[in-house]
Coordinates of C-alpha atoms in Angstrom, one line a residue:
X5 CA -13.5 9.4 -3.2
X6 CA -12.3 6.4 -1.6
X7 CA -12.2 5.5 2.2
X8 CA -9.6 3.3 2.9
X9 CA -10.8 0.4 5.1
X10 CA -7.7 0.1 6.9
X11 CA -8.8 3.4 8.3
X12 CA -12.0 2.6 9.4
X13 CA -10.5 -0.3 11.0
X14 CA -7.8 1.8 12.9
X15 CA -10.5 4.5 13.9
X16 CA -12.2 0.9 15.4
X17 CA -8.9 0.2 17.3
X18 CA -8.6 3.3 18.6
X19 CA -12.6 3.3 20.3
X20 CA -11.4 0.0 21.6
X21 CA -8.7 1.8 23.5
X22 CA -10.5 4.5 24.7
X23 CA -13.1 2.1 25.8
X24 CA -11.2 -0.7 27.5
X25 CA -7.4 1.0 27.6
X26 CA -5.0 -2.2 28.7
X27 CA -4.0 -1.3 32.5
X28 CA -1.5 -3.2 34.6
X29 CA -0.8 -6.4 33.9
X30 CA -2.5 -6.1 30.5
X31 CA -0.4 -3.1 29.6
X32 CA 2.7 -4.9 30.3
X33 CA 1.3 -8.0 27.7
X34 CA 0.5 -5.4 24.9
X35 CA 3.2 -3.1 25.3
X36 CA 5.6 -6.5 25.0
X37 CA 4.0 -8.0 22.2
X38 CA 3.6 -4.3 20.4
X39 CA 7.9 -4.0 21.3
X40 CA 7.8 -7.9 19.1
X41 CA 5.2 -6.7 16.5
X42 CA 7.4 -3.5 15.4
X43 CA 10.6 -5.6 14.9
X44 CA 8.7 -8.1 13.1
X45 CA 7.6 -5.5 10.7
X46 CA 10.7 -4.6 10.1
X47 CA 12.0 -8.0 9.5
X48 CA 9.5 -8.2 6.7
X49 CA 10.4 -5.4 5.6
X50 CA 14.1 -5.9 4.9
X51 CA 13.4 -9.5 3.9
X52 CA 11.0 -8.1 0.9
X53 CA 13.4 -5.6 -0.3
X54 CA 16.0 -6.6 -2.8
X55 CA 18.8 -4.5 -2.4
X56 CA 20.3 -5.6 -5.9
X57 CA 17.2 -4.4 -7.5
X58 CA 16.5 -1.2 -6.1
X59 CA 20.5 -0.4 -7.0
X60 CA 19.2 -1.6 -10.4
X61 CA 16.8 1.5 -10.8
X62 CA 19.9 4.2 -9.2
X63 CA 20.1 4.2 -13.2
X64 CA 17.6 6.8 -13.1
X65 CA 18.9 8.4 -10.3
X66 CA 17.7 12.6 -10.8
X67 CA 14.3 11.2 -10.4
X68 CA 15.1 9.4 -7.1
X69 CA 17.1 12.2 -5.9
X70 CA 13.9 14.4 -6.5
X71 CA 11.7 12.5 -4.6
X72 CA 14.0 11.9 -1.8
X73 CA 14.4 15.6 -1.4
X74 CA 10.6 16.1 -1.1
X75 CA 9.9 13.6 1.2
X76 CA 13.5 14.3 3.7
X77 CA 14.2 17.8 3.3
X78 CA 10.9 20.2 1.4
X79 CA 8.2 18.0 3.8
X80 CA 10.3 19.0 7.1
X81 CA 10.7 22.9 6.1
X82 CA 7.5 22.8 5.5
X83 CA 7.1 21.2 9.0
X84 CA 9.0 23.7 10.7
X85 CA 7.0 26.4 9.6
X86 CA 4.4 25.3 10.6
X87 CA 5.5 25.9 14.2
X88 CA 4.6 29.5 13.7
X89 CA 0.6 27.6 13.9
X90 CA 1.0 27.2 17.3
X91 CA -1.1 27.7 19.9
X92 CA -3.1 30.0 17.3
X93 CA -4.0 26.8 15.2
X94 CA -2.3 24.0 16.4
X95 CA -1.5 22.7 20.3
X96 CA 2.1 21.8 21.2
X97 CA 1.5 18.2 21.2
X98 CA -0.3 18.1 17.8
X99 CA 2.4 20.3 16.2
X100 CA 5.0 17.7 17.6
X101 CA 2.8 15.0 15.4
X102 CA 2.7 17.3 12.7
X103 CA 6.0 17.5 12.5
X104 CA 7.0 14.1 12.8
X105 CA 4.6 13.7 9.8
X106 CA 6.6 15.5 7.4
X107 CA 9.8 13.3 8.2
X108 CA 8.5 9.5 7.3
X109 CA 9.5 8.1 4.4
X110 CA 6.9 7.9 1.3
X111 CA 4.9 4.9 0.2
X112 CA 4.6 2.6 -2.2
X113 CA 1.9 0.4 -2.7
X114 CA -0.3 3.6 -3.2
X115 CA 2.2 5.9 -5.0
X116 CA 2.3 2.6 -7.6
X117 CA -1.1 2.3 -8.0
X118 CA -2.0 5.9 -8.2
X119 CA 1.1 5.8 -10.8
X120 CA -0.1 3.5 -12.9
X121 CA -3.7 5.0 -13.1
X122 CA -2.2 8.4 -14.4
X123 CA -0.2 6.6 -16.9
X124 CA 2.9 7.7 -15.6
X125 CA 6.4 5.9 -14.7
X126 CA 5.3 3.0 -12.6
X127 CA 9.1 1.9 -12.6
X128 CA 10.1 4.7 -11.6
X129 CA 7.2 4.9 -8.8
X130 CA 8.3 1.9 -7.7
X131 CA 12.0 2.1 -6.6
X132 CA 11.6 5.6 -5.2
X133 CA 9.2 3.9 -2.7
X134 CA 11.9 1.4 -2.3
X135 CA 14.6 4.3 -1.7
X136 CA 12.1 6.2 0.6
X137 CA 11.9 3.1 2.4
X138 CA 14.8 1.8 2.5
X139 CA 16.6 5.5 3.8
X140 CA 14.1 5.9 6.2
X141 CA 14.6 3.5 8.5
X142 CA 17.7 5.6 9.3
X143 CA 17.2 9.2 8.5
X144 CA 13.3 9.3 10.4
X145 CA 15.1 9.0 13.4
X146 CA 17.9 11.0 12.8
X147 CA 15.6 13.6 11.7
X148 CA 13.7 13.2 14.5
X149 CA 16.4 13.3 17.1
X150 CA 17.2 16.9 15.4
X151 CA 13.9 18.6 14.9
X152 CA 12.4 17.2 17.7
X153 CA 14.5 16.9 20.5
X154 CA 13.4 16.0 23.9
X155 CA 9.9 17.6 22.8
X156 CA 9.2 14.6 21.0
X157 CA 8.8 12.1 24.0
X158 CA 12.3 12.2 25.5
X159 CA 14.6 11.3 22.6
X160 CA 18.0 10.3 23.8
X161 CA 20.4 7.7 24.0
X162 CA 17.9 5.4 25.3
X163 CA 15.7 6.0 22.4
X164 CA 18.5 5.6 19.8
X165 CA 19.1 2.1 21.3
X166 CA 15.6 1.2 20.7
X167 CA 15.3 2.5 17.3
X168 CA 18.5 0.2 16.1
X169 CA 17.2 -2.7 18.6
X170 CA 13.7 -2.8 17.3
X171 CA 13.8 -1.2 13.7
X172 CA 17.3 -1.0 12.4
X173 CA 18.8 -4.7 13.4
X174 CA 15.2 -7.0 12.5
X175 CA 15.5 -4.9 9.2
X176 CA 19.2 -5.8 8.7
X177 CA 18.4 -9.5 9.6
X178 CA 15.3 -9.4 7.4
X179 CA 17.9 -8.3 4.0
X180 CA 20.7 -11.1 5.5
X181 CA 18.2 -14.0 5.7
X182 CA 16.4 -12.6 2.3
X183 CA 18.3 -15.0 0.1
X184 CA 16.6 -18.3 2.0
X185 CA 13.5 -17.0 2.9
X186 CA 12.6 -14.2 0.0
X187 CA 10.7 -17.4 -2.0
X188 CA 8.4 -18.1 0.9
X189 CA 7.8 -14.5 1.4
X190 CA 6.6 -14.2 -2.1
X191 CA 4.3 -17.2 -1.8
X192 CA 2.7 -16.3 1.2
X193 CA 2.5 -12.7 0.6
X194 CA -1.2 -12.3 1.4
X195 CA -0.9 -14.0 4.7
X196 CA 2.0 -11.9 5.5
X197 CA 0.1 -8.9 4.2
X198 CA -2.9 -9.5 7.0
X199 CA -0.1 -9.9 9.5
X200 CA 1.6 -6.6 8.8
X201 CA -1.7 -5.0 8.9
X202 CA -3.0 -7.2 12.3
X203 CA 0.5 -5.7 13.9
X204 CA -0.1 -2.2 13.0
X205 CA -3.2 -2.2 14.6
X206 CA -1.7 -4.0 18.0
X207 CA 0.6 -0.8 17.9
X208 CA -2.0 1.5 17.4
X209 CA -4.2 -0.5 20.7
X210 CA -1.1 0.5 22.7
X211 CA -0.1 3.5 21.5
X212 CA -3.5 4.8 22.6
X213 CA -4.5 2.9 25.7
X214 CA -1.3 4.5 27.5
X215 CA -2.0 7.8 25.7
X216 CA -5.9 7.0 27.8
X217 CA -4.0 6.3 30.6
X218 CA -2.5 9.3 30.6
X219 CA -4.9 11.2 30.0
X220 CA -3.2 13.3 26.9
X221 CA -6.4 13.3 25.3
X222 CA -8.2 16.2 27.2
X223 CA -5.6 18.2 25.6
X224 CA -7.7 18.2 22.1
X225 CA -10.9 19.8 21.1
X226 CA -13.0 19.3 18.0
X227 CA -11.8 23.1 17.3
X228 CA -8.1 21.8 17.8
X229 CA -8.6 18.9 15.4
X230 CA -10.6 21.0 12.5
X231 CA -7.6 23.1 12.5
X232 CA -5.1 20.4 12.4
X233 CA -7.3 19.1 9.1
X234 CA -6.7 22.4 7.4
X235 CA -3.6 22.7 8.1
X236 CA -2.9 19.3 6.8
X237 CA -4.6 20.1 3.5
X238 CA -2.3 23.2 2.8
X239 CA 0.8 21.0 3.2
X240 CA -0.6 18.4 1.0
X241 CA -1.8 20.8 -1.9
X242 CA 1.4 23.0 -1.5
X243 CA 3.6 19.5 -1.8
X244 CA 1.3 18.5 -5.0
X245 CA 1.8 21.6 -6.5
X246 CA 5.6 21.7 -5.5
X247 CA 6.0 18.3 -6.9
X248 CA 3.9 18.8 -10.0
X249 CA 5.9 22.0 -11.2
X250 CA 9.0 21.3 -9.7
X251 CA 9.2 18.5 -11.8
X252 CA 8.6 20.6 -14.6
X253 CA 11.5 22.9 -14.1
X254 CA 13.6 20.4 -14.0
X255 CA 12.9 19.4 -16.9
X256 CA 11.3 15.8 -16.3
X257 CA 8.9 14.5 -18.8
X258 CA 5.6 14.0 -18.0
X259 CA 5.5 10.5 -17.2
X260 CA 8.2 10.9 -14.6
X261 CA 6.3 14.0 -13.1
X262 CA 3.7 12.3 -12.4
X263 CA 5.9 9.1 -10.3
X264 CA 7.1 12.4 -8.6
X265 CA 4.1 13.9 -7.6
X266 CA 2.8 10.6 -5.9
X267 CA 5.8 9.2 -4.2
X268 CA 7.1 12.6 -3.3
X269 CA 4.2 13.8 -1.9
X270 CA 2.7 11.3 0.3
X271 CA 3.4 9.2 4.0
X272 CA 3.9 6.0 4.8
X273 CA 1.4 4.7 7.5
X274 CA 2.7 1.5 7.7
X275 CA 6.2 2.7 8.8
X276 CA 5.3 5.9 10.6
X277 CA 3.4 4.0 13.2
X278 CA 5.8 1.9 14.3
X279 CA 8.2 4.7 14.8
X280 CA 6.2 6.3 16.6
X281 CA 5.8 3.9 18.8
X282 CA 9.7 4.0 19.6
X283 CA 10.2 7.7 19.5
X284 CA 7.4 9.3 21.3
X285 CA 6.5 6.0 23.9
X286 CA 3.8 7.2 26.0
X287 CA 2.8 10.2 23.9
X288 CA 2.5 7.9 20.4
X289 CA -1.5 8.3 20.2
X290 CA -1.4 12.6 19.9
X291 CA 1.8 11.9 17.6
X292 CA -0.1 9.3 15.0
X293 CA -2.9 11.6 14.8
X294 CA -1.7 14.0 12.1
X295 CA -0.2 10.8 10.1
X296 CA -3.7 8.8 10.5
X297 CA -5.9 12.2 9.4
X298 CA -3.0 12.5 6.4
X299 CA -3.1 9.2 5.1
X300 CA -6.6 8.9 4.5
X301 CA -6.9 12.8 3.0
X302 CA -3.8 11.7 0.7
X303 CA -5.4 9.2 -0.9
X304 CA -9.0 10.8 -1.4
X305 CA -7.1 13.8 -2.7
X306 CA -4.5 11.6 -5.0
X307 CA -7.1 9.1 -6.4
X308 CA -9.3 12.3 -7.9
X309 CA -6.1 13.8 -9.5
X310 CA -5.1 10.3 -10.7
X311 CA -8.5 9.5 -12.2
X312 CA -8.1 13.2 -14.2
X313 CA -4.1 13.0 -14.9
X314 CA -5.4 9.5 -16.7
X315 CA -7.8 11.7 -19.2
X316 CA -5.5 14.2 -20.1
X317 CA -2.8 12.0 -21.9
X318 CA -1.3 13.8 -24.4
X319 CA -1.2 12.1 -28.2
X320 CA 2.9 12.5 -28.2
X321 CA 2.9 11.4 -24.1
X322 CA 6.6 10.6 -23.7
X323 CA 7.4 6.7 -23.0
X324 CA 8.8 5.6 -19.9
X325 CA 12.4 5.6 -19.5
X326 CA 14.7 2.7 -20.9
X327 CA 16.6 2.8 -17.5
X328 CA 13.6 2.3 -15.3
X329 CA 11.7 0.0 -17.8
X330 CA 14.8 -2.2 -17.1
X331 CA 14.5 -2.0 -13.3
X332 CA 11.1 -2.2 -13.2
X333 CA 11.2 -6.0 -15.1
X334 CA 13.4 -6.7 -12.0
X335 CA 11.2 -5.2 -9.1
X336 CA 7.9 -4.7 -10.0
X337 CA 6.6 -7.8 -9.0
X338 CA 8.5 -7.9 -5.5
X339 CA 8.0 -4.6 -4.3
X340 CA 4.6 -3.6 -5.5
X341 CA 2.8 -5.6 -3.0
X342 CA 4.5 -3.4 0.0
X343 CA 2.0 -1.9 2.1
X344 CA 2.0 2.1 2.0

């Protein structure tokens, strides 16, 4: 099973803040450069998408609609009763994370390559990252704003101002200016890559040095968080087996199931943290938790079903759809490199 070195990496930032949490004057610096590292991921993120291509791949739209419904509407039931967990299993603050889990959008750089090591649709897998994405950067928050309310670090008016200030507009500006600058994007996509990754982690420094500050982080136990890790194994297996034989009702072929099983059942680190951030300000370290423990058990969990789903082929295994083979000629090689 793999262990994704971004994690331990994270798991390093987050020592460092509970080691030497930035107070004062140094709070001020990283909370400032965390508020510019956010909207510069979103920048990024809008510049990299092409919205002409991922209209390109509405073709196969029942497929996107699926996973959209997972990830925006099954995930959050799911989170909601949940709340029935709490204080039994789960404390207020960690169900609060837990439920702003289930409302991120899905990923993509995973969901592709797990995709493509099952054999299934990697077109396919590939735009309904880009949808998830791409619908996320508006519904999280909207979701959030309804399920959560003022238990999920005060949101209000103030909050919805900082969502379009630091995610929505720098994502907007990112599509605009996409046309000038998409070439040099694609050129220097490594380097960009490291920055995404260097930014997430300045957000996850800050998120945690104010949670130190605070001191929110008496409120767990090592009984608190093996409960929150069993929990988050039931969601995941009950959305890989929703997914799975969902798909089959409906009538999908196999290929296609399995693009739904991995996009519709996982979370997307890379924009969940950043949200965060926004939404739940001083609270953001109990509120990443759940994501951070989910991310790395989704991909142990998806890489051993991948590895099997890719020795269990079928002779007659159905091809990939004409309608997303075409899309994915247009969008594999930009969108594939998106971090999950």
């Amino acid at each position: 099973m793999p262990i994704d070195p971004y994690i331990l990496l994270l798991l390093a930032t987050v020592g460092l803040a509970a080691l030497l949490p930035a107070r004062g004057t140094g709070a001020d610096v990283a909370s400032g450069a965390s508020t510019a590292a956010i909207a510069f991921l979103f920048f990024l993120y809008g510049a990299r998408l092409s919205t002409r291509e991922a209209l390109d791949g509405l073709r196969h739209w029942r497929l996107h609609v699926t996973v959209l419904a997972c990830t925006f509407v099954v995930f959050p039931l799911l989170g909601l009763a949940a709340r029935g967990l709490v204080p039994v299993f789960l404390t207020h603050p960690l169900y609060q994370g837990l439920l702003f889990l289930t409302l991120v959008p899905s990923t993509v750089q995973s969901s592709i390559a797990f995709t493509s090591m099952a054999r299934g649709n990697v077109p396919a897998a590939i735009c309904a990252g880009s949808f998830s994405s791409l619908v996320g950067i508006l519904v999280t928050p909207l979701l959030a704003a309804a399920l959560l309310g003022s238990g999920g670090g005060g949101f209000s008016a103030d909050s919805l101002l900082k969502i379009v200030l630091q995610l929505l507009v720098p994502f907007l500006a990112g599509q605009v200016l996409r046309r000038w600058i998409g070439g040099f994007i694609t050129r220097h996509k490594k380097v960009l890559g490291l920055v995404d990754r260097g930014s997430i982690l300045l957000v996850v420094y800050t998120a945690f040095s104010e949670g130190m500050v605070q001191g929110i982080w008496h409120q767990v136990s090592p009984v608190r968080l093996g409960g929150l890790l069993v929990v988050e194994a039931v969601l995941l297996a009950v959305m890989l087996t929703l997914t799975w034989y969902g798909g089959k009702a409906l009538r999908f072929g196999r290929a296609d199931r399995i693009a739904i099983q991995f996009a519709g059942s996982k979370k997307s680190l890379a924009s969940g943290l950043p949200m965060a951030s926004v939404l739940f300000g001083a609270h953001a370290s109990l509120a990443v938790l759940p994501l951070m423990l989910f991310h790395q058990m989704q991909l142990m969990v998806c890489a051993v079903i991948a590895k099997r789903r890719s020795h269990d082929v079928p002779a007659e295994a159905e091809e990939v759809t004409p309608s997303a083979s075409a899309a994915a000629s247009r969008t594999a090689v930009g969108t594939a490199t998106r971090s999950g």
